[in-house]
Short mmCIF file of C-alpha atoms in Angstrom, two decimals:
data_model
loop_
_atom_site.label_atom_id
_atom_site.label_comp_id
_atom_site.label_asym_id
_atom_site.label_seq_id
_atom_site.Cartn_x
_atom_site.Cartn_y
_atom_site.Cartn_z
CA MET A 1 170.97 90.49 177.13
CA LYS A 2 169.39 91.37 180.46
CA GLN A 3 165.68 90.75 180.23
CA ASP A 4 163.16 93.30 181.46
CA LEU A 5 161.32 92.07 184.54
CA ILE A 6 157.82 92.48 185.97
CA ILE A 7 157.56 91.56 189.66
CA ILE A 8 154.30 90.04 190.96
CA LEU A 9 153.88 90.31 194.72
CA ASP A 10 151.75 87.54 196.19
CA LEU A 11 149.08 89.06 198.42
CA GLY A 12 146.82 86.03 198.58
CA SER A 13 145.81 85.53 194.94
CA THR A 14 145.21 82.10 193.47
CA GLN A 15 145.96 83.60 190.03
CA ASN A 16 149.64 84.44 190.48
CA THR A 17 150.83 81.78 188.06
CA VAL A 18 148.14 82.66 185.52
CA ILE A 19 149.25 86.30 185.44
CA ALA A 20 152.93 85.34 185.37
CA ARG A 21 152.37 83.08 182.36
CA GLU A 22 150.31 85.72 180.55
CA ILE A 23 153.10 88.27 180.97
CA ARG A 24 155.65 85.77 179.67
CA ASN A 25 153.34 85.11 176.72
CA PHE A 26 153.67 88.82 175.89
CA GLY A 27 157.43 88.21 175.63
CA VAL A 28 158.27 89.82 178.98
CA TYR A 29 159.89 87.99 181.88
CA SER A 30 157.95 87.87 185.16
CA GLU A 31 158.65 86.53 188.63
CA ILE A 32 156.44 85.95 191.69
CA HIS A 33 157.73 87.03 195.10
CA PRO A 34 156.32 87.20 198.66
CA HIS A 35 154.24 90.16 199.77
CA ASP A 36 156.75 91.15 202.47
CA ILE A 37 159.76 91.52 200.19
CA THR A 38 161.84 94.53 201.22
CA ALA A 39 162.56 97.61 199.13
CA GLU A 40 166.26 96.75 199.33
CA GLU A 41 165.60 93.27 197.94
CA LEU A 42 163.52 94.69 195.08
CA GLN A 43 166.24 97.19 194.22
CA GLY A 44 168.66 94.26 194.02
CA PHE A 45 166.91 92.91 190.92
CA GLU A 46 168.13 94.16 187.56
CA ASN A 47 165.82 95.63 184.92
CA VAL A 48 162.64 95.76 187.03
CA LYS A 49 160.09 97.66 184.93
CA GLY A 50 156.98 97.38 187.07
CA ILE A 51 155.29 95.77 190.08
CA ILE A 52 151.89 94.08 190.36
CA LEU A 53 150.30 93.83 193.80
CA ASN A 54 148.16 90.73 193.37
CA GLY A 55 145.54 90.30 196.10
CA GLY A 56 142.92 87.62 196.48
CA GLU A 57 140.94 85.37 198.75
CA ASN A 58 143.98 84.26 200.78
CA ARG A 59 144.84 87.74 202.05
CA MET A 60 144.15 86.67 205.67
CA VAL A 61 147.10 84.84 207.25
CA ASP A 62 146.99 83.95 210.96
CA GLY A 63 144.05 86.31 211.44
CA LYS A 64 145.81 89.31 209.88
CA GLU A 65 145.43 90.78 206.41
CA VAL A 66 148.77 90.72 204.60
CA GLU A 67 150.20 93.99 203.32
CA VAL A 68 153.22 95.13 201.34
CA ARG A 69 155.89 97.16 203.10
CA PRO A 70 155.04 100.90 202.84
CA GLU A 71 158.46 101.79 201.41
CA ILE A 72 157.63 99.76 198.29
CA TYR A 73 155.46 102.65 197.07
CA ASP A 74 158.41 105.05 197.16
CA LEU A 75 160.63 103.07 194.74
CA GLY A 76 159.25 104.86 191.68
CA PHE A 77 158.24 101.76 189.71
CA PRO A 78 154.92 101.73 187.81
CA MET A 79 152.52 99.73 189.99
CA LEU A 80 149.23 97.95 189.38
CA SER A 81 147.01 96.78 192.23
CA ILE A 82 144.60 93.87 191.67
CA ASP A 83 142.01 93.11 194.35
CA TYR A 84 144.16 94.67 197.08
CA PRO A 85 142.18 97.36 198.96
CA GLN A 86 145.12 98.63 201.07
CA SER A 87 147.00 99.68 197.95
CA ARG A 88 148.20 103.27 197.46
CA CYS A 89 148.64 102.67 193.72
CA GLU A 90 147.04 105.00 191.21
CA LYS A 91 146.09 102.03 189.02
CA GLN A 92 143.76 99.67 190.88
CA MET A 93 141.40 96.92 189.84
CA ASN A 94 138.91 94.81 191.75
CA GLY A 95 138.53 91.20 190.68
CA SER A 96 140.33 89.51 187.81
CA ILE A 97 142.16 91.52 185.13
CA GLU A 98 141.43 91.17 181.36
CA ASN A 99 144.48 90.35 179.11
CA ALA A 100 144.28 93.63 177.15
CA LEU A 101 144.57 95.72 180.33
CA LEU A 102 147.44 93.61 181.61
CA GLU A 103 149.26 93.92 178.28
CA LYS A 104 148.76 97.70 178.28
CA PHE A 105 150.22 97.97 181.78
CA VAL A 106 153.24 95.80 180.97
CA LEU A 107 154.11 97.13 177.52
CA GLU A 108 152.92 100.75 177.66
CA ASP A 109 152.87 101.88 181.30
CA CYS A 110 156.01 99.95 182.24
CA GLY A 111 157.68 100.21 178.83
CA ALA A 112 158.94 96.63 179.12
CA LYS A 113 160.73 95.20 176.08
CA THR A 114 159.54 91.88 174.68
CA ASN A 115 162.91 90.16 175.07
CA TRP A 116 161.81 87.13 177.11
CA ASN A 117 162.96 84.02 175.27
CA MET A 118 164.91 80.90 176.14
CA LYS A 119 168.14 82.03 174.52
CA ASN A 120 168.23 85.18 176.64
CA PHE A 121 167.06 83.32 179.74
CA ILE A 122 169.89 80.79 179.40
CA GLU A 123 172.47 83.55 178.88
CA ASP A 124 171.27 85.31 182.03
CA GLN A 125 171.26 82.10 184.10
CA VAL A 126 174.72 81.07 182.89
CA GLU A 127 176.08 84.45 183.99
CA LEU A 128 174.32 84.19 187.37
CA ILE A 129 175.65 80.66 187.91
CA ARG A 130 179.22 81.80 187.17
CA GLN A 131 178.86 84.75 189.56
CA GLN A 132 177.49 82.48 192.29
CA VAL A 133 179.83 79.50 191.92
CA LYS A 134 183.07 81.26 190.87
CA ASP A 135 185.86 78.63 190.99
CA LYS A 136 184.05 76.18 193.29
CA LYS A 137 182.43 72.88 192.38
CA VAL A 138 178.74 71.98 192.16
CA LEU A 139 177.32 68.62 193.12
CA LEU A 140 174.21 67.75 191.10
CA ALA A 141 171.61 65.11 191.86
CA LEU A 142 171.18 63.57 188.43
CA SER A 143 168.08 61.39 188.29
CA GLY A 144 167.98 61.37 184.49
CA GLY A 145 164.58 63.07 184.53
CA VAL A 146 163.79 66.19 182.52
CA ASP A 147 164.50 68.75 185.25
CA SER A 148 167.85 67.38 186.43
CA SER A 149 168.97 66.74 182.84
CA VAL A 150 168.26 70.34 181.82
CA VAL A 151 170.02 71.64 184.93
CA ALA A 152 173.01 69.43 184.11
CA ALA A 153 173.18 70.82 180.56
CA MET A 154 172.96 74.40 181.82
CA LEU A 155 175.61 73.85 184.49
CA ILE A 156 177.93 72.19 181.98
CA LYS A 157 177.49 75.25 179.73
CA ALA A 158 178.22 77.57 182.66
CA ILE A 159 181.01 75.83 184.60
CA GLY A 160 182.06 72.73 182.63
CA GLN A 161 184.20 70.32 184.67
CA GLN A 162 183.36 72.12 187.92
CA LEU A 163 180.15 70.07 187.83
CA VAL A 164 180.10 66.68 189.54
CA CYS A 165 176.98 64.61 188.81
CA VAL A 166 175.80 62.02 191.31
CA HIS A 167 173.17 59.45 190.45
CA VAL A 168 171.70 57.76 193.49
CA ASN A 169 169.80 54.54 192.99
CA HIS A 170 167.47 54.63 196.00
CA GLY A 171 165.71 51.42 194.99
CA LEU A 172 162.67 53.45 193.97
CA MET A 173 163.60 53.89 190.29
CA ARG A 174 161.63 52.64 187.30
CA LYS A 175 162.70 49.43 185.61
CA ASN A 176 166.23 49.78 184.13
CA GLU A 177 166.22 53.53 184.91
CA SER A 178 169.57 53.65 186.69
CA GLU A 179 171.25 51.56 184.03
CA ASN A 180 169.99 53.95 181.34
CA VAL A 181 171.16 57.03 183.26
CA VAL A 182 174.69 55.63 183.48
CA LYS A 183 174.65 54.66 179.80
CA VAL A 184 173.49 58.05 178.53
CA PHE A 185 175.38 60.42 180.82
CA ARG A 186 178.62 58.56 181.51
CA ASP A 187 179.06 56.55 178.32
CA GLU A 188 177.50 58.86 175.71
CA LEU A 189 177.71 62.40 177.13
CA HIS A 190 180.96 61.74 179.06
CA ALA A 191 179.68 63.51 182.16
CA ASN A 192 181.65 63.42 185.40
CA LEU A 193 179.24 60.92 186.96
CA ILE A 194 179.35 59.12 190.31
CA TYR A 195 176.93 56.18 190.71
CA VAL A 196 175.74 55.27 194.22
CA ASP A 197 173.61 52.19 194.92
CA ALA A 198 171.79 53.09 198.15
CA THR A 199 168.81 50.75 197.73
CA GLU A 200 169.08 48.99 201.09
CA ARG A 201 169.80 52.24 202.92
CA PHE A 202 166.66 53.97 201.63
CA LEU A 203 164.31 51.02 201.96
CA GLY A 204 165.53 50.46 205.49
CA LYS A 205 164.78 54.06 206.45
CA LEU A 206 161.32 53.83 204.85
CA GLU A 207 160.29 50.58 206.48
CA CYS A 208 156.84 50.87 208.12
CA ILE A 209 156.54 54.57 207.15
CA ALA A 210 153.04 55.13 205.73
CA ASP A 211 152.55 58.92 205.91
CA PRO A 212 153.22 60.49 202.47
CA GLU A 213 154.81 63.65 203.85
CA GLU A 214 157.07 61.68 206.18
CA LYS A 215 158.14 59.46 203.26
CA ARG A 216 158.97 62.48 201.11
CA LYS A 217 160.98 64.12 203.88
CA ILE A 218 162.88 60.93 204.66
CA ILE A 219 163.75 60.50 200.98
CA GLY A 220 164.71 64.17 200.56
CA GLY A 221 166.76 64.21 203.74
CA GLU A 222 168.54 60.96 202.95
CA PHE A 223 169.40 62.25 199.47
CA ILE A 224 171.18 65.22 201.06
CA ARG A 225 173.05 62.93 203.44
CA VAL A 226 174.25 60.77 200.54
CA PHE A 227 175.42 63.87 198.70
CA GLU A 228 177.22 65.17 201.79
CA GLU A 229 179.04 61.86 202.10
CA GLU A 230 180.05 61.96 198.43
CA ALA A 231 181.09 65.60 198.74
CA ARG A 232 183.40 64.78 201.66
CA LYS A 233 185.28 62.46 199.31
CA LEU A 234 185.86 65.38 196.94
CA GLU A 235 187.48 68.79 197.26
CA GLY A 236 185.93 72.22 196.85
CA ILE A 237 182.24 71.18 196.84
CA ASP A 238 180.24 74.07 198.26
CA PHE A 239 177.13 74.00 196.09
CA LEU A 240 174.23 71.66 195.43
CA GLY A 241 172.53 71.89 192.04
CA GLN A 242 168.83 71.09 191.94
CA GLY A 243 166.12 70.86 189.30
CA THR A 244 163.56 72.75 191.35
CA ILE A 245 160.87 74.27 189.13
CA TYR A 246 158.12 76.75 189.95
CA PRO A 247 155.24 74.25 190.51
CA ASP A 248 157.44 72.50 193.12
CA ILE A 249 157.62 75.74 195.10
CA ILE A 250 153.92 76.58 194.75
CA GLU A 251 152.75 73.10 195.78
CA SER A 252 155.12 73.06 198.76
CA GLY A 253 153.31 76.12 200.14
CA THR A 254 153.94 79.87 200.21
CA LYS A 255 153.22 82.52 202.83
CA THR A 256 149.67 82.96 201.52
CA ALA A 257 149.00 79.60 199.82
CA LYS A 258 148.34 76.27 201.49
CA MET A 259 150.64 73.34 200.87
CA VAL A 260 149.47 70.72 198.40
CA LYS A 261 152.47 68.47 199.11
CA SER A 262 156.09 69.08 200.01
CA HIS A 263 158.54 68.32 197.23
CA HIS A 264 161.73 66.49 198.21
CA ASN A 265 163.81 69.40 196.92
CA VAL A 266 161.74 72.05 198.74
CA GLY A 267 159.96 70.78 201.86
CA GLY A 268 162.27 67.84 202.43
CA LEU A 269 165.58 69.68 202.82
CA PRO A 270 167.23 69.36 206.27
CA GLU A 271 167.81 72.61 208.18
CA ASP A 272 171.49 71.81 208.79
CA MET A 273 172.28 71.27 205.11
CA GLN A 274 175.93 72.03 204.33
CA PHE A 275 175.44 73.27 200.75
CA GLU A 276 174.40 76.50 199.08
CA LEU A 277 171.75 75.76 196.44
CA VAL A 278 172.06 76.42 192.71
CA GLU A 279 168.56 76.32 191.19
CA PRO A 280 168.54 77.94 187.73
CA LEU A 281 165.10 76.57 186.76
CA LYS A 282 163.16 77.56 189.87
CA GLN A 283 161.16 80.27 188.08
CA LEU A 284 160.19 78.06 185.10
CA PHE A 285 157.05 76.07 184.44
CA LYS A 286 157.35 72.53 183.08
CA ASP A 287 156.75 73.43 179.44
CA GLU A 288 159.37 76.19 179.73
CA VAL A 289 161.86 73.69 181.18
CA ARG A 290 161.41 71.52 178.08
CA ALA A 291 161.88 74.55 175.81
CA CYS A 292 165.04 75.36 177.75
CA GLY A 293 166.33 71.82 177.19
CA VAL A 294 165.71 72.06 173.45
CA GLU A 295 167.55 75.41 173.31
CA LEU A 296 170.47 73.82 175.19
CA GLY A 297 170.67 71.11 172.53
CA LEU A 298 169.57 68.10 174.59
CA PRO A 299 168.17 65.13 172.63
CA HIS A 300 164.43 65.22 172.01
CA ASP A 301 163.86 61.90 173.79
CA MET A 302 165.56 63.20 176.91
CA VAL A 303 163.69 66.50 176.97
CA TYR A 304 160.28 64.90 176.42
CA ARG A 305 160.74 61.81 178.55
CA GLN A 306 158.16 60.88 181.16
CA PRO A 307 158.18 63.14 184.25
CA PHE A 308 159.26 61.23 187.34
CA PRO A 309 158.97 62.49 190.94
CA GLY A 310 162.13 62.84 193.04
CA PRO A 311 160.85 60.31 195.60
CA GLY A 312 160.37 57.94 192.67
CA LEU A 313 158.17 54.88 193.07
CA GLY A 314 158.10 55.62 196.80
CA VAL A 315 155.06 57.85 196.23
CA ARG A 316 153.48 55.35 193.83
CA CYS A 317 153.75 52.45 196.28
CA LEU A 318 151.04 53.94 198.46
CA GLY A 319 151.30 53.79 202.23
CA ALA A 320 154.11 51.85 203.91
CA ILE A 321 156.43 50.51 201.20
CA THR A 322 156.72 46.74 200.86
CA ARG A 323 159.10 45.08 198.45
CA ASP A 324 156.43 42.97 196.76
CA ARG A 325 154.21 46.00 196.07
CA LEU A 326 157.21 48.06 195.00
CA GLU A 327 158.08 45.38 192.46
CA ALA A 328 154.44 45.26 191.31
CA VAL A 329 154.54 49.02 190.64
CA ARG A 330 157.87 48.76 188.83
CA GLU A 331 156.82 45.88 186.56
CA SER A 332 153.32 47.22 185.82
CA ASP A 333 154.77 50.66 185.01
CA ALA A 334 157.18 49.05 182.53
CA ILE A 335 154.29 47.24 180.82
CA LEU A 336 152.22 50.44 180.65
CA ARG A 337 155.09 52.40 179.09
CA GLU A 338 155.79 49.64 176.57
CA GLU A 339 152.17 49.37 175.45
CA PHE A 340 151.67 53.14 175.29
CA ALA A 341 154.76 53.39 173.08
CA LYS A 342 153.39 50.70 170.74
CA ALA A 343 150.11 52.63 170.48
CA GLY A 344 151.85 55.99 169.88
CA LEU A 345 150.48 57.37 173.14
CA ASP A 346 153.96 58.12 174.46
CA LYS A 347 154.00 61.11 172.08
CA LYS A 348 150.47 62.19 172.94
CA VAL A 349 150.08 61.74 176.70
CA TRP A 350 152.05 64.05 179.00
CA GLN A 351 152.38 61.62 181.93
CA TYR A 352 151.28 58.06 182.59
CA PHE A 353 152.17 55.63 185.35
CA THR A 354 150.86 52.98 187.72
CA VAL A 355 150.40 52.94 191.50
CA ALA A 356 149.66 50.18 193.99
CA PRO A 357 147.52 50.93 197.08
CA ASP A 358 148.37 49.35 200.42
CA PHE A 359 145.37 47.02 200.57
CA LYS A 360 144.34 43.78 198.93
CA SER A 361 141.17 42.64 197.18
CA VAL A 362 139.67 39.20 196.71
CA GLY A 363 140.18 37.44 193.39
CA MET A 364 140.43 34.04 191.70
CA LYS A 365 143.60 32.41 190.36
CA ASN A 366 144.04 28.75 189.39
CA ASN A 367 140.51 28.04 190.65
CA ALA A 368 141.41 29.27 194.11
CA ARG A 369 140.43 32.32 196.13
CA VAL A 370 143.31 34.83 196.54
CA PHE A 371 143.86 38.21 198.20
CA GLU A 372 146.23 40.31 196.09
CA TYR A 373 147.06 43.90 195.26
CA MET A 374 145.37 46.33 192.91
CA VAL A 375 147.19 48.37 190.26
CA ILE A 376 145.77 51.77 189.26
CA ILE A 377 146.67 53.33 185.90
CA ARG A 378 146.90 57.13 185.61
CA ALA A 379 147.28 58.99 182.29
CA ILE A 380 146.96 62.78 182.16
CA ASN A 381 147.67 65.78 179.95
CA THR A 382 148.81 69.20 181.12
CA VAL A 383 150.79 72.25 180.02
CA ASP A 384 152.24 73.60 183.25
CA ALA A 385 151.55 70.80 185.81
CA MET A 386 149.25 73.15 187.73
CA THR A 387 146.08 71.65 186.21
CA ALA A 388 145.61 68.35 184.36
CA SER A 389 142.97 66.48 182.35
CA VAL A 390 142.50 62.72 182.02
CA GLU A 391 143.49 61.05 178.74
CA LYS A 392 140.67 59.09 177.07
CA VAL A 393 142.68 55.98 176.27
CA ASP A 394 141.37 53.61 173.61
CA TRP A 395 139.60 50.65 175.20
CA ASN A 396 141.66 48.10 173.25
CA VAL A 397 144.88 49.58 174.62
CA LEU A 398 143.56 49.45 178.17
CA GLU A 399 142.51 45.83 177.69
CA ARG A 400 146.00 44.88 176.46
CA VAL A 401 147.68 46.66 179.36
CA THR A 402 145.30 45.07 181.85
CA SER A 403 145.77 41.59 180.43
CA ARG A 404 149.55 41.84 180.53
CA ILE A 405 149.64 43.21 184.08
CA LEU A 406 147.32 40.48 185.38
CA ASN A 407 149.28 37.74 183.63
CA GLU A 408 152.86 39.00 184.05
CA VAL A 409 152.98 40.83 187.38
CA GLU A 410 153.04 38.82 190.59
CA ASN A 411 150.68 39.55 193.51
CA VAL A 412 148.21 41.58 191.38
CA ASN A 413 144.62 40.56 190.63
CA ARG A 414 142.90 43.82 189.73
CA VAL A 415 143.57 46.82 187.41
CA CYS A 416 141.70 50.15 187.57
CA TYR A 417 141.85 53.41 185.58
CA ASP A 418 141.93 56.76 187.38
CA MET A 419 139.41 59.25 185.94
CA SER A 420 140.23 62.18 188.26
CA PRO A 421 141.41 65.56 186.84
CA LYS A 422 143.64 68.04 188.69
CA PRO A 423 142.07 69.66 190.64
CA PRO A 424 140.56 68.20 192.79
CA ALA A 425 143.10 65.36 192.48
CA THR A 426 146.83 65.95 192.12
CA ILE A 427 148.95 64.33 189.42
CA GLU A 428 150.58 61.91 191.85
CA PHE A 429 148.66 60.00 194.53
CA GLU A 430 150.93 61.01 197.41
#
């Protein structure tokens, strides 16, 4: 069933995602698009029922106030203008919109049907994937994380054996992560899986690179190169599947929003990439991705596993990556996950991990003065990854984690707990 669609045009609002989620909560599908979308592009969407012109404090870009194209007003769709003074819409509002007014616009003025649900979304995406891919093959970067696993399940549903999964061990994985990916996907789910150990290649490229954005772009670019090399060994590979989700796009920057950080699958893609992208989750928030995975029949443990960034431990080994600090992050993260599981926090806390900064602090070991690394623990809760609160972990649990890290992890003499919510902090440190 084709789902009715409300289009939100981004004219500088910081509330685009809030409005999009509210509309989806009504049971109506919504998408956010740039302010300068053309009338022809809008007419290319199926089942558009209405358009929201969403202005805000970021209306000024490069000294000019952004505007929609004039021909948009002549398309005949019901339109609502929010905090956008240039609008020619009959319905206009200044400031934020109350839920009741938004619901009235969507359901009554636009006449949108409440048919937004995961079953219908999956059916639509499967059809779109088949139309896009036809009889070609898709190469998928399968990290084993939630996003790539859900994409894999959707692509298998859509194109079956036309999907080729590639798991790249870039040396920045969590402890035993690659081994588990191979076990689950190749041995249990019988996926068409290629395993590539590129540890030395990635760490060599990252040597002495301290800037977070440069690290992300190196990792993202090198991933594409590895995939291109694997694709050349195969026949008929024209597409690259990716688990891009909506927060990735928002945080990588839009025409009216500043970049928080580039994501390896958004800001890190090389301009001369040889593939056409297949990104069926790019309009979903994190909680919706999990709901999609459940609807697709993925195991609960896979759908609700810990989120893990594409650049892996590369953005948790802060600054220039060294092998001793990388190992400290890997081992301390394993201890944290083990102790949280024992305490039942793995089912309560949305994301938890450790990082190691690129400086040392003085300490005492074996009655001698030492300079060793610090490990920082982060544990947060969130719904959509756009905001996050800090988990108030029981003191006894923190003491156990700290004791184990200090006694079992080499080159570490200090453990700290991060108390920063998002915003002003982000979930990851880099």
